Amino acid sequence: MTDSFPILGFDHLEFYVGNARQAASFYETFFKFTNTAYRGLETGSRKVASYVMEQGKIRLVLSTALNSDHPIARSVLKHGDHVAVIALQVPNVVDAYQHVTARGAISAERNSAGIAVIPPTLAEDESGLLHYAAIHAYGDVILKFVDRQDYRGVFAPQFQPRHSVQPGSYGVAPCANREAGLQTIDHLVGNVERGAMEHWVKFFADTMGFQLLVHFDDAAISTEYSALMSKVVQDGSGQIKLPINEPALGEGKSQIQEYLEYHQGPGVQHIAYSTHNIIETVTKLQQAGVEFLHVPTPYYKELEARIGKIDESIERLAELGILVDRDREGYLLQIFTQPVEDRPTLFFEIIQRHGAQSFGEGNFKALFEAIEREQALRGNL
Ligand code: FE2
């Protein structure tokens, strides 16, 4: 069977932030990314400064507006620092854009930050040709298609490499051998309004041929207070996994509802980074100061009975707060950070898969109870 909408993988995720230089320093210090490229006033970019941060195959771009009258500034005013662009590599941008717009992707409107879709565009400099286009996804999130096969530059026109910091220059110093072992974007989760999950599942299916991978209803993943529904869609290559959550009715405020209120609308809730050695990765991140959700000790007492034998030491997992789940294909290890903003919105997951292709459903209850304890501390339960 041929893939009706071939995707080569994630190209990058772009965050809109209030202060990109400080955000770059945060992702370098805490999550061990390296700043590889920069654009700003010094490189001829008069309106936006951006820092490209890389680790493994993960590429984040942190962008800030240099003026309040810029869509990035308006977007940050509304949402706080947030994931604004999900960029996918495709073999042909014109084909991709025509394919999705012919199947209902919105091609003419602006989102609430005033950001318009981008028809197929060619950017060119001495490093070659970069093709891209963009459509709207949930909330104010932009879905970008990128083809960099004919581009040899560090990231895009206007960007300059940041392999070394010149004396007197600003920016983030690269630090070799300091990575934490983050490898790829395993999955990327969106929160949408109650009743909107089905619409977005259909959107990804209709426009890009994504298939429904898993479905959790509120009965499976509700606690005393919080409830949500979730469906996971995946592209034909299996590389792009996009769970979509909506709040369900519970006794208290769903964690998804809390997100929607503080993010002021739908958006990216968490990004899961894969690692080949979660114990090493989490040890490094904790030493760097990354704060993770606390897991109650009884979780580990019942673990071996629930999960069976695993390669890792359960004592070590308990010390670090790493969760384990098993499905028919194997097991997985995962851990969740605290929100990385003052608003209780975006957080990260670190995941190591030993065959398992699921998302840790067996941990949802323990996990949600941990999230609710934090939510109660914020006075939002
Ligand atoms: Fe996840």
Coordinates of C-alpha atoms and ligand atoms in Angstrom, one line a residue:
M1 CA 0.0 0.0 0.0
T2 CA 1.4 3.4 -0.8
D3 CA 1.2 6.2 1.7
S4 CA -1.3 8.9 0.4
F5 CA 0.5 11.5 2.4
P6 CA 4.2 10.7 2.9
I7 CA 5.9 12.3 5.9
L8 CA 9.7 11.9 6.5
G9 CA 9.5 12.9 10.2
F10 CA 9.4 15.9 12.5
D11 CA 11.4 18.8 11.1
H12 CA 11.2 21.1 14.1
L13 CA 8.9 22.5 16.7
E14 CA 8.8 26.3 17.0
F15 CA 8.0 27.9 20.4
Y16 CA 6.9 31.5 20.6
V17 CA 8.4 32.9 23.7
G18 CA 8.7 36.3 25.6
N19 CA 12.5 36.2 25.7
A20 CA 14.2 33.8 23.3
R21 CA 17.7 34.4 24.7
Q22 CA 16.6 33.4 28.2
A23 CA 14.5 30.5 26.9
A24 CA 17.5 29.2 25.0
S25 CA 19.6 29.3 28.2
F26 CA 16.8 27.4 30.0
Y27 CA 16.7 24.6 27.4
E28 CA 20.5 24.4 27.4
T29 CA 21.0 24.4 31.2
F30 CA 18.1 22.2 32.2
F31 CA 17.4 19.9 29.2
K32 CA 21.0 19.9 27.7
F33 CA 20.1 21.2 24.2
T34 CA 22.8 22.8 22.2
N35 CA 22.2 26.1 20.4
T36 CA 23.2 25.5 16.8
A37 CA 21.8 28.5 14.9
Y38 CA 20.6 32.0 15.5
R39 CA 18.8 34.8 13.7
G40 CA 18.3 38.3 15.0
L41 CA 19.3 41.9 14.4
E42 CA 22.9 40.9 13.8
T43 CA 22.0 38.6 11.0
G44 CA 19.6 40.9 9.3
S45 CA 16.3 39.7 10.9
R46 CA 14.7 43.0 12.0
K47 CA 11.5 41.7 13.6
V48 CA 12.2 38.3 15.1
A49 CA 15.1 36.7 17.0
S50 CA 15.2 32.8 17.0
Y51 CA 17.5 30.2 18.5
V52 CA 17.7 26.7 17.1
M53 CA 18.2 24.2 19.8
E54 CA 19.2 20.6 19.0
Q55 CA 19.7 17.3 20.7
G56 CA 19.7 13.8 19.1
K57 CA 17.2 14.2 16.2
I58 CA 15.2 16.8 18.1
R59 CA 15.1 20.4 16.8
L60 CA 13.4 23.2 18.7
V61 CA 13.3 26.8 17.5
L62 CA 12.7 29.5 20.1
S63 CA 11.4 32.7 18.6
T64 CA 10.6 36.1 20.1
A65 CA 9.2 39.3 18.5
L66 CA 11.4 42.4 18.7
N67 CA 8.3 44.6 18.7
S68 CA 4.9 44.5 20.4
D69 CA 3.1 44.9 17.1
H70 CA 4.1 41.5 15.8
P71 CA 1.9 38.3 15.7
I72 CA 4.4 36.4 17.8
A73 CA 4.1 39.1 20.6
R74 CA 0.3 38.9 20.4
S75 CA 0.4 35.2 20.5
V76 CA 2.7 35.1 23.6
L77 CA 0.5 37.8 25.3
K78 CA -2.5 35.4 24.9
H79 CA -0.9 32.0 25.5
G80 CA 2.3 32.6 27.4
D81 CA 5.4 30.8 26.0
H82 CA 4.0 28.0 23.8
V83 CA 4.5 25.6 21.0
A84 CA 3.2 27.6 18.0
V85 CA 4.5 25.6 15.0
I86 CA 4.6 21.8 14.4
A87 CA 6.9 21.4 11.3
L88 CA 6.9 18.1 9.4
Q89 CA 9.3 17.1 6.7
V90 CA 7.6 16.2 3.4
P91 CA 9.1 15.1 0.1
N92 CA 7.1 17.8 -1.8
V93 CA 5.7 20.9 -0.3
V94 CA 3.4 21.8 -3.2
D95 CA 1.9 18.3 -3.3
A96 CA 1.4 18.3 0.5
Y97 CA -0.3 21.7 0.6
Q98 CA -2.5 20.9 -2.4
H99 CA -3.4 17.6 -0.9
V100 CA -4.5 18.9 2.5
T101 CA -6.3 22.1 1.2
A102 CA -8.2 20.0 -1.3
R103 CA -9.4 17.9 1.6
G104 CA -10.7 20.7 3.8
A105 CA -7.6 22.2 5.6
I106 CA -8.2 25.8 6.1
S107 CA -6.2 27.9 3.6
A108 CA -7.5 31.4 3.8
E109 CA -8.0 32.5 7.4
R110 CA -5.8 34.0 10.2
N111 CA -5.7 32.5 13.6
S112 CA -6.5 34.6 16.7
A113 CA -3.0 35.9 16.9
G114 CA -3.4 37.2 13.3
I115 CA -1.1 34.6 11.8
A116 CA -2.1 33.5 8.3
V117 CA -1.4 30.2 6.6
I118 CA 1.5 30.2 4.2
P119 CA 1.0 29.0 0.6
P120 CA 3.9 27.1 -0.9
T121 CA 6.9 29.3 -0.6
L122 CA 10.5 29.1 -1.7
A123 CA 13.3 30.7 0.4
E124 CA 16.7 31.0 -1.1
D125 CA 20.2 31.9 -0.1
E126 CA 23.7 30.8 -0.9
S127 CA 23.1 27.5 0.9
G128 CA 20.3 26.5 -1.5
L129 CA 16.5 26.3 -1.7
L130 CA 14.1 25.7 1.2
H131 CA 10.5 24.9 0.4
Y132 CA 7.7 25.4 3.0
A133 CA 4.0 26.0 3.5
A134 CA 1.7 26.1 6.5
I135 CA -1.9 25.4 7.5
H136 CA -3.9 25.8 10.7
A137 CA -4.2 23.0 13.2
Y138 CA -6.0 23.1 16.6
G139 CA -6.1 26.4 18.5
D140 CA -3.5 28.8 17.2
V141 CA -1.1 26.0 16.3
I142 CA 0.4 26.1 12.8
L143 CA 1.2 22.9 10.9
K144 CA 4.2 23.5 8.6
F145 CA 5.4 21.4 5.8
V146 CA 9.1 21.7 5.1
D147 CA 11.3 20.3 2.3
R148 CA 15.0 20.9 2.9
Q149 CA 16.4 18.4 0.4
D150 CA 17.9 21.2 -1.6
Y151 CA 19.1 23.3 1.4
R152 CA 22.5 22.8 3.0
G153 CA 22.4 25.8 5.4
V154 CA 22.4 25.5 9.2
F155 CA 18.6 25.9 9.4
A156 CA 17.0 28.5 7.1
P157 CA 17.9 31.8 5.4
Q158 CA 18.9 34.5 7.8
F159 CA 20.1 32.0 10.4
Q160 CA 23.8 31.8 11.2
P161 CA 25.6 28.9 12.8
R162 CA 26.4 29.0 16.5
H163 CA 29.0 26.4 16.9
S164 CA 31.2 28.7 18.9
V165 CA 30.5 31.9 20.7
Q166 CA 32.7 34.8 19.7
P167 CA 34.0 37.0 22.5
G168 CA 31.6 39.9 23.0
S169 CA 28.7 38.2 21.2
Y170 CA 25.5 37.4 22.9
G171 CA 23.8 34.1 23.1
V172 CA 24.1 30.7 24.4
A173 CA 27.5 28.9 24.6
P174 CA 27.4 25.4 23.0
C175 CA 28.5 22.7 25.4
A176 CA 29.9 19.5 23.8
N177 CA 29.3 16.2 25.5
R178 CA 26.7 17.6 27.8
E179 CA 23.6 16.1 26.2
A180 CA 21.1 14.2 28.3
G181 CA 20.5 11.5 25.7
L182 CA 17.2 12.8 24.3
Q183 CA 16.8 11.2 20.8
T184 CA 13.5 11.9 19.0
I185 CA 10.0 13.3 19.5
D186 CA 8.1 10.2 20.4
H187 CA 4.7 11.9 20.4
L188 CA 3.2 15.3 20.7
V189 CA -0.1 15.8 22.6
G190 CA -2.7 18.4 22.0
N191 CA -5.5 19.6 24.3
V192 CA -8.7 20.7 22.7
E193 CA -12.1 21.9 24.0
R194 CA -14.7 19.5 25.2
G195 CA -16.5 18.1 22.2
A196 CA -13.7 19.0 19.7
M197 CA -11.5 15.9 19.9
E198 CA -13.5 14.0 17.2
H199 CA -13.3 17.0 14.9
W200 CA -9.5 17.0 15.1
V201 CA -9.2 13.2 14.8
K202 CA -11.2 13.5 11.6
F203 CA -9.1 16.5 10.4
F204 CA -5.9 14.5 10.6
A205 CA -7.5 11.5 9.0
D206 CA -9.2 13.4 6.2
T207 CA -6.4 15.8 5.3
M208 CA -3.3 13.6 5.9
G209 CA -4.5 10.0 6.0
F210 CA -3.6 9.6 9.7
Q211 CA -5.1 6.5 11.3
L212 CA -6.7 6.1 14.7
L213 CA -4.2 4.2 16.9
V214 CA -5.7 4.2 20.4
H215 CA -8.8 5.5 22.1
F216 CA -9.3 6.0 25.8
D217 CA -12.6 7.0 27.2
D218 CA -13.3 8.8 30.5
A219 CA -14.1 5.6 32.3
A220 CA -10.7 4.2 31.7
I221 CA -8.8 7.3 32.8
S222 CA -10.9 9.1 35.3
T223 CA -10.0 9.7 38.9
E224 CA -12.2 11.0 41.7
Y225 CA -11.7 14.5 40.3
S226 CA -10.2 14.6 36.9
A227 CA -11.4 13.0 33.7
L228 CA -10.4 13.2 30.1
M229 CA -10.9 11.5 26.8
S230 CA -8.1 10.9 24.4
K231 CA -7.5 9.5 20.9
V232 CA -4.2 9.0 19.2
V233 CA -3.7 9.5 15.5
Q234 CA -0.6 8.4 13.6
D235 CA 0.7 9.0 10.1
G236 CA 1.3 6.3 7.6
S237 CA 5.0 6.0 8.5
G238 CA 4.3 5.5 12.2
Q239 CA 6.8 8.3 13.0
I240 CA 4.3 11.0 13.8
K241 CA 2.0 10.2 16.8
L242 CA -0.4 12.9 17.9
P243 CA -2.6 12.1 20.9
I244 CA -5.5 14.6 21.2
N245 CA -7.2 15.1 24.6
E246 CA -10.5 16.7 25.5
P247 CA -11.8 17.3 29.1
A248 CA -14.5 15.1 30.4
L249 CA -16.8 15.8 33.3
G250 CA -15.5 14.8 36.7
E251 CA -16.0 15.8 40.3
G252 CA -13.6 18.7 39.9
K253 CA -11.9 20.5 37.2
S254 CA -10.2 18.3 34.6
Q255 CA -6.5 18.9 34.2
I256 CA -7.3 19.5 30.5
Q257 CA -9.8 22.2 31.5
E258 CA -7.1 23.9 33.7
Y259 CA -4.8 23.9 30.7
L260 CA -7.4 25.4 28.4
E261 CA -8.1 28.2 30.9
Y262 CA -4.5 29.1 31.3
H263 CA -3.4 28.6 27.8
Q264 CA -6.5 30.4 26.7
G265 CA -7.6 27.9 24.2
P266 CA -6.4 24.6 22.6
G267 CA -2.7 23.9 22.2
V268 CA 0.2 21.5 22.7
Q269 CA 0.1 20.0 26.2
H270 CA 3.2 17.9 26.2
I271 CA 6.1 16.7 24.1
A272 CA 7.5 13.2 24.7
Y273 CA 11.2 12.8 24.0
S274 CA 12.6 9.3 23.6
T275 CA 15.8 8.1 25.1
H276 CA 17.8 4.8 24.9
N277 CA 18.6 5.0 28.6
I278 CA 15.9 6.7 30.8
I279 CA 17.8 6.1 34.0
E280 CA 20.9 8.0 32.7
T281 CA 18.8 10.7 31.1
V282 CA 16.6 11.4 34.1
T283 CA 19.6 11.3 36.4
K284 CA 21.3 14.0 34.3
L285 CA 18.1 16.1 34.0
Q286 CA 17.5 15.9 37.8
Q287 CA 21.1 16.9 38.5
A288 CA 20.5 19.9 36.2
G289 CA 17.5 20.9 38.1
V290 CA 14.6 19.6 36.1
E291 CA 11.6 19.0 38.3
F292 CA 9.4 15.9 37.7
L293 CA 6.0 14.9 39.0
H294 CA 6.3 12.9 42.3
V295 CA 5.0 9.4 42.3
P296 CA 3.6 7.9 45.5
T297 CA 5.8 5.2 47.0
P298 CA 3.0 2.5 47.0
Y299 CA 3.2 2.6 43.2
Y300 CA 6.5 0.7 43.3
K301 CA 5.4 -1.8 45.9
E302 CA 2.8 -3.2 43.5
L303 CA 4.9 -2.7 40.4
E304 CA 6.5 -6.1 39.8
A305 CA 3.2 -7.9 40.3
R306 CA 1.6 -5.7 37.7
I307 CA 4.4 -5.4 35.1
G308 CA 6.5 -8.6 35.6
K309 CA 10.2 -8.8 35.1
I310 CA 12.0 -5.8 33.6
D311 CA 15.7 -5.1 32.9
E312 CA 15.9 -2.0 35.1
S313 CA 16.3 -1.9 38.9
I314 CA 13.0 -1.1 40.5
E315 CA 14.8 0.6 43.4
R316 CA 16.5 2.9 41.0
L317 CA 13.2 3.6 39.1
A318 CA 11.6 4.4 42.5
E319 CA 14.4 6.8 43.4
L320 CA 14.0 8.7 40.2
G321 CA 10.2 8.5 40.0
I322 CA 10.1 6.7 36.7
L323 CA 6.8 4.9 35.8
V324 CA 6.5 1.6 34.0
D325 CA 3.7 0.1 31.9
R326 CA 3.3 -3.0 29.8
D327 CA 1.2 -3.8 26.7
R328 CA 1.1 -6.9 24.4
E329 CA 4.2 -5.9 22.6
G330 CA 6.5 -5.1 25.5
Y331 CA 7.0 -2.5 28.2
L332 CA 7.8 1.2 28.5
L333 CA 9.4 3.5 31.0
Q334 CA 8.2 7.1 31.3
I335 CA 8.3 10.2 33.5
F336 CA 6.7 13.6 33.3
T337 CA 8.1 17.0 34.2
Q338 CA 6.3 19.7 36.1
P339 CA 5.0 22.5 33.8
V340 CA 7.9 24.5 32.4
E341 CA 5.9 27.7 32.5
D342 CA 4.4 29.7 35.3
R343 CA 1.1 29.0 33.6
P344 CA 0.2 25.3 34.2
T345 CA 0.4 24.5 30.5
L346 CA 3.3 22.9 28.7
F347 CA 5.3 20.0 30.2
F348 CA 7.6 17.3 28.8
E349 CA 7.7 13.5 29.0
I350 CA 10.7 11.3 28.8
I351 CA 10.0 7.8 27.4
Q352 CA 12.0 4.7 26.8
R353 CA 10.2 1.9 24.8
H354 CA 11.1 -1.7 25.2
G355 CA 8.8 -2.9 22.4
A356 CA 5.6 -1.3 23.9
Q357 CA 3.8 0.9 21.4
S358 CA 1.2 2.4 23.8
F359 CA 1.4 5.5 25.9
G360 CA 1.3 4.3 29.5
E361 CA -2.4 3.9 30.1
G362 CA -1.7 1.7 33.1
N363 CA -0.1 4.7 34.7
F364 CA -2.8 7.2 34.0
K365 CA -4.5 6.8 37.4
A366 CA -1.3 7.1 39.5
L367 CA -0.2 9.9 37.2
F368 CA -3.4 11.9 37.3
E369 CA -3.5 11.6 41.1
A370 CA 0.0 13.1 41.1
I371 CA -1.1 15.9 38.7
E372 CA -4.2 16.6 40.8
R373 CA -2.1 17.0 44.0
E374 CA -0.1 19.7 42.1
Q375 CA -3.4 21.2 40.7
A376 CA -4.8 21.4 44.3
L377 CA -1.6 23.2 45.4
R378 CA -2.4 25.8 42.7
G379 CA -5.9 26.2 44.0
N380 CA -7.4 24.9 40.7
L381 CA -9.0 21.6 41.6
Ligands
FE2_1 FE 2.6 11.2 26.6

